[in-house]
Amino acid sequence: MRSSHQAAPILLMTTLIFRRIDAFSSLTRQIFPRQYRTIRYATEKETMDQSSHALCLRIPTPEDMEDIAALLSVSTTSGDTILLDGDLGAGKTCFSRGFIRARTGFEGRITSPTYLLSNTYLVGEDGDKESDGGLNVHHLDLYRLNRTKEDLMPLDLDNVFTNGIALIEWPSRLIEKPERRLDVTLTIDVNYDTNTMTSDDGEIDDERCRIMRLVPHGGRWVERLQFYESEGYFEDLIVDDE
Amino acid sequence: MSPLKMTISLFICTTCARWSTRPHPSFTVHSFSPATHSLPSARRQSSTSLPSAINGTPLSKKEAGREKRKKFIGMAKAVDRGQYTHTYNPLKEGGLFVAKSGVPRQIEEGKLFTVLGIESSCDDTGAAILRSDGTILGESLASQHSIHQPWGGVVPSLAKSAHEDNIDNVIQTALSNANMKIEEVDAIGVTVGPGLEICLRVGCERAKDLALRYNKPFVGIHHLEAHILMARISPEKYNNTSIPSDKSMSRAMEFPFLALLVSGGHCQIMKAHGIGQYSIIGGTLDDSLGEAFDKTARLLGLPVGGGGGPAIEKLARTGDPTSIALPIPLQKRKDCDFSYAGLKTAVRLASEKLCIERDVESAEQLSENDKANIAASFQHTAFRHLEIRLNRAMVIVSKEDERISTLAVVGGVAANNELRSRLEKLCLDRNDPWKLCVPPPRLCTDQGAMSAWAAVERLLVGSSDSAEGQEVFARYPFVDMDSST
């Protein structure tokens, strides 16, 4: 156990050293704005590893889906990626809507990118900046693509994963996934009564619950999920992970 | 804690892995700021317990959870500071068009001119040489160069669109089909947005390069405007004759008019005031009509090369449209917006139910008759939804501006014959009948001729852009129009 006046010179020296590193790294960031942090992709083994931090939630309504997504969007920044898996109609775009509206404040229509492949939404604040002005949320849908380098190339994924916030529907088409990400899998709860599809006035009322399975990979996502769980934000929705 | 550990925790932020000399709050703690990595302090709310009541009324656990989440989200919610730096607005202040790179001199002389149009906004790359009377002299599509065409017809190939080698091929083929050299073309038009940035850039850079090298007027085209303007090509030009007619200035329809754009990527009703002036009356909240067709086609295991629409249309002809009751979307909303996501799910559920009844595992294994019924019922409901929204738009827009009595229907789904006949009926069965203008099916999909024609229209009103410094725009909204215009 060192006494405090022995620690002081060590602290002083490290301060001097790290000050230089701090200045150097911010200079580097200005010269090579895109490259100061490159994306690490998960190895196959890492992809196979099931995270022990998995969480399972029952989502009763589309509004709850959007709320959970909004929750998860708070304080997201460049390098944050969510992979949205689930069958047709499971709620992937509904989730994305909630996320994007909360993170960007965009009030217009947030539609499915199945055909357009990618929609981007500007996060209008002075936080991290992508090299040409502004942090973006990239909403991608890989449904129509083949799992080939050529089909994925025009989407500029390296840039999207490194510099933007990414929401990717149908991630099974990806060749490699970022090491740090949140895996969200949506399924329709089969245990729910499926008879009520329309209400009396003919409105489409898909009343079935969705089950959302969240598997975080990497520091930020693990911490976020643990925070929300421990602070009780999921308390009414948690179900056992089968 | 040892001094060394203390030092490290001061200087490496565990969240962003940045070196810093300043104490850097880590994730789980302290005051809220969107720019750092912290979350609102939960200690200000009662930390782990859910609110038990609001205004004295007891809350269920679910309601309590919702309240708690909404409060948290409310604190953090971002404010929309404006999404776009670039809107499409070829008109300067004072309402005048500007010919930044000039216009072909033939316009002044009252003669015909030719335009090379390039389109590479998404799936495919196309080029075409168009004469200013709307005659297509030569054209080419990258996907049609593909050796493998397993489904016959156009196979969208994203890779081709983004590949730089293809753009030269496509331009060269279009020129040779027109029997022309690049120097002989009078102007160049290229789609600059909206679309996929990388794909747009391939076409745009090549067009800029050509325009500057050969000193030609250059026009940066808006993809949606290009679709809409196709409806203005006079029908007698569709036969691709090379004999110029006297009626080179005639148009199938005049401004202002109502336009319905329905394709895989777009589903919108727009009021067209004039070149470069459009306002959006209604649009889809989720999926587009083309997408709904495509996904239904895949569900039934139909061939989807080039989009599932044609397959559904074909199958629907032999099916019974009333056999399966599907709910019409958005009946409660009295506006002009669309929604096809719910219908997509309804079709899936109905087919799953049918699968159980027929004792088959998936919809692909259903009988042709069953599939035809599903296709017909889906198509009927999808179109019914469209008719209701469109009718409302027509009523609103007629009241706003009684000059408007023409409907243009454009985009890939406009090729559907059943849609054409139903919309024809919608236009005619009214107190004041409307006129319907739909381009022939082969002009409804993305292709070079779109950009070329839009460039012709822009040049004829004296509008062109500067090739130098022209950028592409993934999002490219129309400028806000005063709806009382």
XYZ file of C-alpha atoms in Angstrom:
727
model
C 0.000 0.000 0.000
C 1.738 3.171 -1.139
C 1.389 6.322 0.854
C -0.205 9.289 -0.848
C 2.925 11.390 -1.244
C 4.566 8.579 -3.149
C 1.570 8.345 -5.436
C 1.648 12.059 -6.270
C 4.757 12.081 -8.509
C 3.482 9.001 -10.337
C 0.204 10.755 -10.939
C 2.014 13.888 -12.086
C 4.134 11.969 -14.555
C 1.237 10.035 -15.973
C -0.709 13.270 -16.328
C 2.081 14.756 -18.397
C 2.344 11.672 -20.556
C -1.356 11.300 -21.147
C -1.816 14.977 -21.863
C 0.448 14.494 -24.841
C -1.449 11.409 -25.926
C -4.735 13.226 -25.565
C -3.553 16.125 -27.708
C -2.023 13.739 -30.211
C -5.093 11.607 -30.541
C -7.393 14.572 -31.046
C -5.030 15.902 -33.692
C -5.034 12.515 -35.391
C -8.796 12.543 -35.321
C -8.851 15.856 -37.128
C -6.469 14.736 -39.871
C -8.015 11.314 -40.333
C -11.534 11.864 -39.107
C -12.907 8.560 -40.249
C -10.051 6.343 -39.302
C -9.366 7.031 -35.682
C -11.504 4.088 -34.778
C -12.086 1.244 -37.169
C -14.761 -1.337 -36.749
C -13.889 -4.762 -35.403
C -15.883 -7.583 -36.817
C -16.846 -10.615 -34.765
C -15.012 -13.854 -35.426
C -17.081 -16.901 -36.151
C -16.497 -18.270 -32.687
C -17.615 -15.018 -31.120
C -20.737 -15.038 -33.229
C -21.589 -18.519 -32.059
C -21.066 -17.668 -28.383
C -24.360 -16.944 -26.751
C -24.016 -13.980 -24.493
C -24.905 -14.639 -20.901
C -26.529 -11.223 -20.729
C -29.541 -12.164 -22.831
C -32.894 -10.672 -21.918
C -36.366 -11.657 -23.004
C -39.344 -9.288 -23.030
C -42.995 -9.652 -23.914
C -44.167 -6.654 -25.965
C -47.985 -6.355 -25.919
C -48.566 -3.444 -28.322
C -46.791 -1.544 -31.129
C -46.609 1.422 -28.781
C -44.664 -0.654 -26.257
C -42.374 -1.774 -29.089
C -41.655 1.836 -29.999
C -41.104 2.738 -26.334
C -38.543 -0.014 -25.791
C -36.764 1.033 -28.976
C -36.804 4.653 -27.813
C -35.318 3.575 -24.508
C -32.523 1.719 -26.242
C -31.823 4.724 -28.452
C -30.906 7.012 -25.587
C -27.259 8.107 -25.675
C -26.465 5.958 -28.693
C -23.561 7.290 -30.665
C -21.358 6.405 -33.628
C -20.393 2.760 -33.631
C -23.642 1.618 -32.040
C -25.319 -1.108 -34.066
C -28.572 -2.973 -33.598
C -29.266 -6.065 -35.692
C -32.991 -6.707 -36.034
C -33.979 -10.247 -36.827
C -37.491 -11.581 -37.195
C -39.980 -12.846 -39.719
C -42.222 -10.752 -41.968
C -44.544 -8.664 -39.859
C -42.700 -9.326 -36.589
C -42.214 -5.621 -35.896
C -38.726 -4.737 -37.076
C -39.754 -1.521 -38.801
C -42.044 -0.656 -35.881
C -39.031 -0.957 -33.583
C -36.924 1.152 -35.922
C -39.592 3.839 -35.991
C -39.547 4.193 -32.223
C -35.765 4.274 -32.147
C -35.359 6.837 -34.911
C -38.076 9.167 -33.691
C -36.612 9.311 -30.216
C -32.989 9.617 -31.295
C -33.474 12.211 -34.035
C -36.774 13.896 -33.255
C -37.802 13.332 -36.876
C -41.525 13.819 -37.179
C -42.096 12.639 -40.741
C -42.959 9.175 -42.026
C -40.436 6.505 -41.127
C -41.042 3.837 -43.712
C -39.714 0.407 -44.607
C -36.387 0.515 -46.488
C -36.973 -2.835 -48.201
C -36.736 -1.370 -51.682
C -34.662 1.712 -51.062
C -32.244 -0.452 -49.048
C -31.130 2.362 -46.806
C -32.747 5.405 -45.213
C -30.664 7.840 -43.226
C -31.806 10.236 -40.538
C -29.720 13.061 -39.191
C -29.108 13.341 -35.472
C -28.980 17.108 -35.230
C -26.622 17.693 -32.336
C -22.991 18.566 -31.782
C -21.857 15.187 -30.574
C -19.753 12.876 -32.690
C -19.585 14.084 -36.261
C -19.376 11.871 -39.287
C -16.733 13.260 -41.586
C -19.133 15.166 -43.798
C -21.316 16.840 -41.254
C -23.599 15.188 -38.745
C -24.173 11.889 -37.015
C -26.668 9.731 -38.881
C -28.927 6.865 -37.997
C -28.747 4.413 -40.893
C -31.853 2.255 -41.265
C -31.039 -0.637 -43.587
C -33.067 -3.561 -44.861
C -31.115 -6.386 -46.467
C -34.184 -8.474 -47.342
C -33.732 -8.158 -51.090
C -30.004 -8.753 -51.162
C -27.887 -11.839 -51.548
C -25.214 -12.602 -49.003
C -22.420 -11.552 -51.352
C -19.695 -8.936 -51.181
C -20.955 -7.394 -54.406
C -24.516 -6.936 -53.231
C -23.426 -5.460 -49.911
C -20.694 -3.220 -51.256
C -22.895 -0.283 -52.306
C -24.188 0.008 -48.754
C -20.809 1.240 -47.482
C -21.129 -0.886 -44.356
C -17.656 -0.219 -42.964
C -18.456 3.472 -42.864
C -21.966 2.899 -41.534
C -20.781 0.652 -38.702
C -17.847 2.874 -37.746
C -19.273 6.366 -38.055
C -23.019 6.064 -37.786
C -25.718 4.491 -35.658
C -26.944 1.436 -37.538
C -30.295 -0.356 -37.467
C -30.155 -3.385 -39.734
C -33.201 -5.490 -40.659
C -32.586 -9.017 -41.972
C -28.983 -9.186 -40.702
C -28.699 -12.820 -41.826
C -27.592 -11.352 -45.157
C -24.492 -9.822 -43.601
C -21.186 -11.541 -44.257
C -19.630 -10.230 -41.079
C -21.188 -8.624 -38.015
C -19.591 -5.970 -35.819
C -18.114 -7.359 -32.644
C -19.953 -4.810 -30.534
C -23.660 -4.765 -31.239
C -27.097 -5.522 -29.891
C -28.921 -8.507 -31.361
C -32.686 -8.088 -31.260
C -34.859 -11.014 -32.313
C -38.603 -10.512 -32.665
C -41.147 -13.277 -32.813
C -44.922 -13.355 -32.675
C -46.132 -14.986 -29.477
C -47.888 -18.151 -30.556
C -49.411 -18.659 -27.155
C -51.613 -15.664 -27.678
C -55.148 -15.970 -29.005
C -54.898 -15.364 -32.748
C -58.592 -15.165 -33.469
C -59.009 -11.435 -33.125
C -57.529 -9.929 -36.255
C -60.103 -7.281 -36.946
C -62.150 -5.132 -34.665
C -65.807 -4.391 -35.373
C -65.186 -1.453 -37.667
C -62.850 -3.465 -39.872
C -59.644 -1.868 -38.672
C -56.624 -4.169 -38.784
C -55.789 -4.910 -35.171
C -52.871 -7.244 -34.896
C -53.358 -7.865 -31.239
C -50.763 -10.498 -30.767
C -47.851 -9.967 -28.452
C -44.340 -9.973 -29.721
C -41.485 -11.607 -27.895
C -38.257 -9.643 -28.003
C -34.975 -11.332 -27.243
C -32.064 -9.003 -26.594
C -28.487 -10.225 -26.708
C -25.890 -7.510 -26.159
C -22.312 -7.945 -27.373
C -19.620 -5.614 -26.109
C -19.239 -3.118 -23.275
C -21.696 -0.366 -24.137
C -24.655 -2.565 -24.931
C -24.108 -4.880 -21.986
C -23.953 -1.882 -19.665
C -27.030 -0.258 -21.152
C -29.126 -3.356 -20.779
C -27.915 -3.949 -17.257
C -28.733 -0.370 -16.365
C -32.287 -0.546 -17.660
C -32.902 -3.912 -16.081
C -31.507 -2.993 -12.696
C -33.396 0.300 -12.634
C -36.644 -1.513 -13.316
C -37.492 -0.219 -16.783
C -38.316 -3.697 -18.004
C -39.917 -4.996 -14.867
C -43.435 -5.388 -16.255
C -42.251 -7.011 -19.451
C -39.560 -9.515 -18.543
C -40.211 -13.160 -19.335
C -37.994 -16.174 -18.914
C -35.494 -16.738 -21.678
C -36.300 -20.181 -23.033
C -8.067 1.287 -4.602
C -4.397 1.386 -5.526
C -3.170 4.675 -7.028
C -2.397 2.920 -10.296
C -5.955 1.707 -10.683
C -7.207 5.147 -9.780
C -5.010 6.643 -12.460
C -6.302 4.275 -15.074
C -9.909 4.918 -14.274
C -9.255 8.621 -14.635
C -7.712 8.334 -18.009
C -9.486 5.675 -19.998
C -13.195 6.036 -20.498
C -14.631 2.552 -20.426
C -17.430 3.565 -22.703
C -15.730 5.206 -25.654
C -12.190 3.934 -25.070
C -10.830 7.402 -25.507
C -7.848 8.711 -23.663
C -8.704 11.720 -21.641
C -7.141 13.745 -18.923
C -10.473 14.829 -17.632
C -12.506 12.683 -15.331
C -14.936 11.040 -17.640
C -18.202 9.831 -16.172
C -18.785 6.204 -16.911
C -22.032 4.794 -18.024
C -24.110 4.110 -15.008
C -23.674 7.317 -13.138
C -24.675 10.889 -12.767
C -25.998 13.843 -14.610
C -27.680 13.662 -17.933
C -26.160 14.955 -21.108
C -26.719 13.537 -24.564
C -23.177 14.378 -25.612
C -21.478 12.254 -23.000
C -22.215 8.684 -22.233
C -24.425 9.012 -19.231
C -28.076 8.356 -18.728
C -30.475 10.379 -16.674
C -30.000 9.761 -13.023
C -32.472 7.190 -11.975
C -31.930 8.283 -8.481
C -34.142 11.237 -9.179
C -36.962 8.870 -9.919
C -37.649 6.303 -7.223
C -34.959 3.973 -8.448
C -36.140 0.410 -8.817
C -39.774 0.655 -7.929
C -42.429 1.446 -10.482
C -44.810 4.343 -9.906
C -47.787 2.939 -8.091
C -50.333 5.614 -8.905
C -50.936 8.752 -10.889
C -53.178 11.432 -9.464
C -54.431 8.996 -6.935
C -55.611 6.410 -9.475
C -53.821 3.105 -8.905
C -51.835 1.790 -11.868
C -51.516 -1.783 -13.037
C -47.983 -3.079 -13.266
C -48.030 -2.706 -17.029
C -49.345 0.843 -16.922
C -46.761 1.682 -14.305
C -43.987 0.302 -16.441
C -45.203 2.315 -19.410
C -45.338 5.501 -17.350
C -41.813 4.997 -16.111
C -40.449 4.358 -19.595
C -42.269 7.283 -21.146
C -40.925 9.602 -18.492
C -37.384 8.475 -19.176
C -37.793 8.770 -22.920
C -39.406 12.173 -22.512
C -36.345 13.475 -20.698
C -34.007 12.244 -23.385
C -36.056 12.864 -26.485
C -34.236 14.629 -29.250
C -35.579 17.708 -30.948
C -35.797 17.696 -34.722
C -33.353 20.341 -35.809
C -34.137 19.876 -39.464
C -33.118 16.851 -41.386
C -31.857 18.174 -44.642
C -29.346 20.584 -45.960
C -30.494 20.086 -49.522
C -33.995 20.325 -50.879
C -34.832 20.144 -54.555
C -35.569 23.646 -55.761
C -34.577 24.573 -59.289
C -36.396 27.886 -58.964
C -34.519 30.827 -57.616
C -36.149 33.550 -55.569
C -38.506 35.450 -57.780
C -39.735 32.182 -59.256
C -37.294 32.042 -62.157
C -35.406 29.110 -63.585
C -31.681 29.443 -64.117
C -29.661 27.811 -66.890
C -26.420 27.418 -64.961
C -24.738 25.488 -67.746
C -26.808 26.902 -70.553
C -29.351 25.129 -72.734
C -29.007 23.607 -76.225
C -29.082 26.392 -78.841
C -31.671 24.388 -80.809
C -34.316 25.534 -78.346
C -33.982 29.135 -79.431
C -33.967 28.037 -83.076
C -37.146 26.023 -82.560
C -35.401 22.781 -83.497
C -35.308 19.364 -81.867
C -32.357 18.408 -79.678
C -31.083 15.194 -78.087
C -30.291 14.366 -74.475
C -28.271 11.568 -72.892
C -30.013 10.506 -69.710
C -28.405 8.377 -66.982
C -30.216 6.740 -64.080
C -28.424 4.829 -61.308
C -30.294 5.649 -58.116
C -30.716 2.136 -56.796
C -30.948 -1.303 -58.295
C -29.989 -0.809 -61.886
C -28.034 1.478 -64.156
C -29.657 2.774 -67.295
C -28.821 5.189 -70.077
C -30.892 6.462 -72.978
C -30.700 8.972 -75.786
C -33.939 10.872 -76.138
C -35.045 13.409 -78.664
C -36.787 16.447 -77.253
C -40.112 15.329 -78.712
C -40.012 12.245 -76.508
C -38.748 9.698 -79.030
C -36.293 7.209 -77.583
C -33.422 6.873 -80.043
C -31.333 4.355 -78.117
C -31.232 2.864 -74.634
C -29.541 0.307 -72.402
C -29.855 -1.238 -68.946
C -26.974 -2.813 -67.009
C -29.051 -5.727 -65.718
C -29.881 -6.748 -69.258
C -26.220 -7.376 -69.910
C -26.293 -10.114 -67.365
C -25.553 -13.584 -68.666
C -27.619 -15.322 -66.060
C -31.273 -14.496 -66.197
C -32.878 -17.448 -64.430
C -36.336 -15.916 -64.282
C -36.280 -14.234 -67.637
C -36.787 -10.521 -67.789
C -34.998 -7.927 -65.721
C -33.040 -9.213 -62.738
C -32.207 -6.379 -60.363
C -28.546 -6.485 -59.626
C -27.392 -3.989 -57.103
C -23.797 -4.912 -57.639
C -23.987 -3.920 -61.281
C -25.343 -0.540 -60.458
C -22.456 0.328 -58.204
C -19.765 -1.103 -60.421
C -17.954 1.573 -62.339
C -17.215 -0.562 -65.370
C -20.886 -0.982 -66.108
C -21.709 2.686 -66.467
C -19.403 3.057 -69.459
C -20.829 -0.079 -71.067
C -24.356 1.137 -70.635
C -23.684 4.622 -71.981
C -21.786 3.238 -74.960
C -24.545 0.761 -75.807
C -27.202 3.450 -75.665
C -25.148 5.672 -77.968
C -24.475 2.935 -80.479
C -28.140 1.906 -80.480
C -28.943 5.523 -81.329
C -26.194 5.569 -83.938
C -24.627 8.571 -82.296
C -21.370 9.666 -80.787
C -21.216 11.415 -77.441
C -20.155 14.664 -79.114
C -23.397 14.741 -81.065
C -25.596 14.697 -77.966
C -26.873 18.174 -77.058
C -27.192 17.844 -73.275
C -26.689 15.391 -70.397
C -29.090 14.608 -67.590
C -28.398 12.327 -64.606
C -30.333 11.365 -61.474
C -28.722 13.017 -58.454
C -31.221 11.878 -55.824
C -32.964 10.454 -53.919
C -31.394 6.983 -53.815
C -28.336 5.062 -52.632
C -25.389 7.399 -52.392
C -22.774 5.082 -53.832
C -24.927 4.100 -56.805
C -25.990 7.686 -57.493
C -22.402 8.803 -57.403
C -21.284 6.340 -60.089
C -23.760 7.749 -62.599
C -23.348 11.343 -61.519
C -19.555 11.403 -61.677
C -19.534 9.928 -65.157
C -22.176 12.416 -66.331
C -20.277 15.358 -64.860
C -17.119 14.140 -66.493
C -18.781 13.916 -69.907
C -20.571 17.246 -69.574
C -17.382 19.077 -68.695
C -15.213 17.301 -71.235
C -17.588 17.888 -74.150
C -18.931 21.194 -72.867
C -22.592 20.193 -72.743
C -25.461 21.613 -70.680
C -25.898 19.484 -67.561
C -29.058 18.754 -65.565
C -29.186 17.080 -62.131
C -32.454 15.176 -62.045
C -34.808 14.412 -59.142
C -35.795 10.733 -59.371
C -39.409 11.201 -58.294
C -39.934 14.148 -60.626
C -38.545 12.003 -63.442
C -41.221 9.365 -62.764
C -43.988 11.979 -62.708
C -42.879 13.688 -65.900
C -43.000 10.422 -67.863
C -46.768 10.796 -67.852
C -46.396 13.958 -69.915
C -44.852 12.271 -72.931
C -47.399 12.421 -75.707
C -48.743 8.908 -76.431
C -47.916 9.033 -80.144
C -44.226 9.033 -79.215
C -44.394 5.615 -77.615
C -43.950 3.831 -80.919
C -40.369 4.928 -81.137
C -40.508 6.258 -84.685
C -37.565 8.243 -85.817
C -39.561 10.671 -87.939
C -39.902 13.938 -86.057
C -43.472 15.134 -85.889
C -44.727 18.694 -85.847
C -46.284 18.232 -82.484
C -42.984 18.151 -80.676
C -44.256 20.470 -77.985
C -47.498 18.672 -77.255
C -47.904 17.035 -73.901
C -50.249 14.330 -72.682
C -51.142 16.526 -69.714
C -50.592 20.059 -68.463
C -49.766 21.441 -65.020
C -51.246 21.474 -62.453
C -52.250 17.855 -61.965
C -52.400 15.128 -59.351
C -49.781 12.383 -59.460
C -49.828 8.939 -57.888
C -46.395 7.332 -57.668
C -46.543 3.632 -56.846
C -43.483 1.427 -56.992
C -41.370 -0.815 -54.795
C -39.667 2.079 -53.110
C -42.310 4.795 -53.232
C -46.004 5.182 -52.529
C -47.106 8.807 -52.632
C -49.800 11.145 -53.847
C -48.389 14.455 -55.028
C -49.777 17.686 -56.381
C -47.709 18.786 -59.358
C -47.771 22.570 -59.638
C -45.037 22.879 -62.264
C -41.502 21.782 -63.062
C -39.629 21.565 -59.786
C -42.738 22.350 -57.752
C -44.477 19.471 -56.024
C -46.264 19.022 -52.726
C -46.947 15.719 -51.027
C -50.624 15.139 -50.273
C -50.237 11.671 -48.758
C -47.777 8.814 -48.491
C -47.307 5.419 -46.983
C -46.721 5.143 -43.253
C -44.817 1.886 -43.609
C -44.628 -0.373 -46.674
C -45.124 0.655 -50.268
C -47.666 -0.956 -52.591
C -44.958 -2.555 -54.722
C -43.378 -3.991 -51.604
C -46.684 -5.485 -50.491
C -47.034 -7.188 -53.878
C -43.489 -8.477 -53.755
C -43.765 -9.889 -50.249
C -47.077 -11.564 -51.012
C -45.506 -13.118 -54.092
C -42.633 -14.499 -52.025
C -45.052 -15.811 -49.441
C -46.784 -17.838 -52.126
C -43.507 -19.028 -53.590
C -44.042 -17.206 -56.879
C -41.166 -16.094 -59.132
C -39.996 -12.680 -58.026
C -37.301 -11.796 -60.541
C -38.016 -8.192 -61.460
C -40.548 -7.842 -58.660
C -43.397 -10.093 -57.591
C -46.093 -7.764 -58.898
C -46.544 -9.270 -62.357
C -46.764 -12.781 -60.907
C -49.478 -11.765 -58.445
C -51.402 -9.948 -61.151
C -51.309 -12.962 -63.424
C -52.403 -15.361 -60.699
C -55.114 -13.022 -59.448
C -56.906 -13.166 -62.792
C -58.042 -16.719 -62.075
C -58.841 -16.158 -58.409
C -61.886 -14.962 -56.521
C -61.249 -11.514 -54.991
C -63.965 -11.926 -52.397
C -62.979 -15.394 -51.246
C -60.807 -14.204 -48.386
C -61.953 -11.298 -46.253
C -59.054 -8.964 -45.648
C -59.458 -5.744 -43.689
C -58.919 -2.449 -45.475
C -56.202 -0.433 -43.734
C -56.607 2.960 -42.052
C -60.394 3.162 -42.272
C -60.435 5.326 -39.176
C -57.978 7.857 -40.532
C -59.637 10.412 -42.753
C -56.562 11.528 -44.663
C -54.635 10.541 -47.767
C -51.962 8.364 -46.211
C -51.482 4.658 -46.923
C -50.495 1.645 -44.893
C -49.666 -1.764 -46.287
C -47.765 -3.380 -43.416
C -50.940 -4.537 -41.673
C -52.315 -5.974 -44.885
C -49.075 -7.878 -45.418
C -49.509 -9.467 -41.982
C -53.199 -10.148 -42.614
C -52.384 -11.997 -45.824
C -49.806 -14.057 -44.008
C -52.205 -14.982 -41.235
C -54.950 -15.856 -43.701
C -52.626 -18.106 -45.654
C -51.356 -19.752 -42.474
C -54.952 -20.480 -41.535
C -55.554 -21.946 -44.973
C -52.446 -24.071 -44.643
C -53.767 -25.587 -41.449
C -57.111 -26.306 -43.096
C -55.463 -27.902 -46.095
C -52.924 -29.676 -43.937
C -49.834 -28.346 -45.721
C -46.714 -26.921 -44.155
C -46.272 -23.704 -46.048
C -48.183 -21.424 -48.383
C -45.952 -22.500 -51.263
C -47.550 -25.911 -51.113
C -51.112 -24.703 -51.460
C -53.047 -25.516 -54.614
C -53.011 -23.138 -57.575
C -56.648 -22.349 -56.879
C -55.969 -21.418 -53.260
C -53.000 -19.298 -54.234
C -55.058 -17.561 -56.904
C -57.723 -16.750 -54.332
C -55.159 -15.309 -51.931
C -53.561 -13.273 -54.722
C -56.908 -11.970 -55.945
C -58.158 -11.084 -52.481
C -54.906 -9.346 -51.624
C -54.844 -7.375 -54.868
C -58.465 -6.372 -54.523
C -58.018 -5.116 -50.964
C -54.764 -3.342 -51.776
C -56.401 -1.515 -54.670
C -59.533 -0.751 -52.705
C -57.380 0.944 -50.073
C -55.646 2.894 -52.814
C -58.933 3.960 -54.398
C -60.316 5.291 -51.130
C -57.224 7.384 -50.342
C -56.883 8.601 -53.897
C -60.522 9.560 -54.146
C -60.192 11.645 -51.009
C -57.112 13.347 -52.473
C -58.942 14.071 -55.701
C -61.831 15.675 -53.824
C -59.548 17.803 -51.659
C -57.348 18.924 -54.509
C -60.276 19.786 -56.814
C -61.674 22.037 -54.117
C -58.309 23.736 -53.636
C -57.700 24.274 -57.323
C -60.485 23.654 -59.804
C -58.027 23.546 -62.690
C -56.870 20.124 -61.501
C -58.712 17.298 -63.216
C -55.960 15.028 -64.438
C -54.430 12.094 -62.652
C -51.000 10.766 -63.583
C -50.149 7.266 -62.376
C -46.456 6.418 -62.513
C -43.914 4.009 -61.065
C -43.452 0.259 -61.443
C -46.896 -0.760 -60.133
C -48.539 1.450 -62.781
C -47.737 -1.395 -65.156
C -50.458 -3.476 -63.474
C -53.422 -3.664 -65.849
C -56.021 -4.260 -63.178
C -54.863 -1.076 -61.449
C -55.110 0.913 -64.670
C -58.662 -0.169 -65.346
C -59.801 0.439 -61.782
C -58.289 3.910 -61.711
C -59.783 4.645 -65.125
C -63.151 3.834 -63.620
C -62.419 5.998 -60.570
C -61.661 8.933 -62.842
C -64.700 8.529 -65.074
C -67.370 7.657 -62.496
C -67.587 11.154 -61.095
C -69.782 14.210 -61.492
C -66.831 15.950 -63.107
C -64.844 13.207 -64.789
C -61.087 13.290 -64.590
C -58.561 12.324 -67.227
C -56.161 9.481 -66.487
C -52.618 9.481 -67.874
C -50.448 6.419 -67.474
C -47.203 5.778 -69.365
C -46.937 2.408 -71.119
C -45.678 -0.344 -68.782
C -42.151 -0.376 -70.133
C -41.731 3.317 -69.269
C -42.896 2.886 -65.677
C -39.773 1.265 -64.283
C -36.415 2.883 -63.515
C -34.434 3.561 -66.687
C -32.293 6.103 -68.494
C -35.207 7.483 -70.499
C -36.662 8.925 -67.275
C -33.628 11.106 -66.645
C -33.399 12.057 -70.285
C -37.025 13.178 -70.490
C -36.861 15.069 -67.206
C -33.757 16.831 -68.541
C -35.667 17.776 -71.717
C -38.473 19.289 -69.633
C -36.035 21.209 -67.432
C -34.058 22.523 -70.409
C -37.217 23.669 -72.176
C -38.095 25.929 -69.242
C -34.571 27.251 -69.176
C -33.263 25.282 -66.215
C -29.895 23.553 -66.007
C -27.257 22.903 -63.356
C -23.563 23.348 -62.996
C -21.721 20.041 -63.484
C -18.765 21.317 -61.494
C -19.419 20.623 -57.832
C -22.673 18.731 -58.379
C -23.316 16.398 -55.478
C -25.664 13.467 -54.961
C -28.351 13.368 -52.294
C -29.556 10.163 -50.675
C -32.513 12.144 -49.309
C -33.764 14.882 -51.589
C -37.107 16.302 -50.500
C -39.124 18.765 -52.519
C -39.099 22.320 -51.294
C -42.103 23.273 -49.177
C -44.849 24.507 -51.453
C -47.592 26.786 -50.311
C -50.592 24.542 -50.840
C -52.805 27.402 -51.854
C -50.806 27.920 -55.076
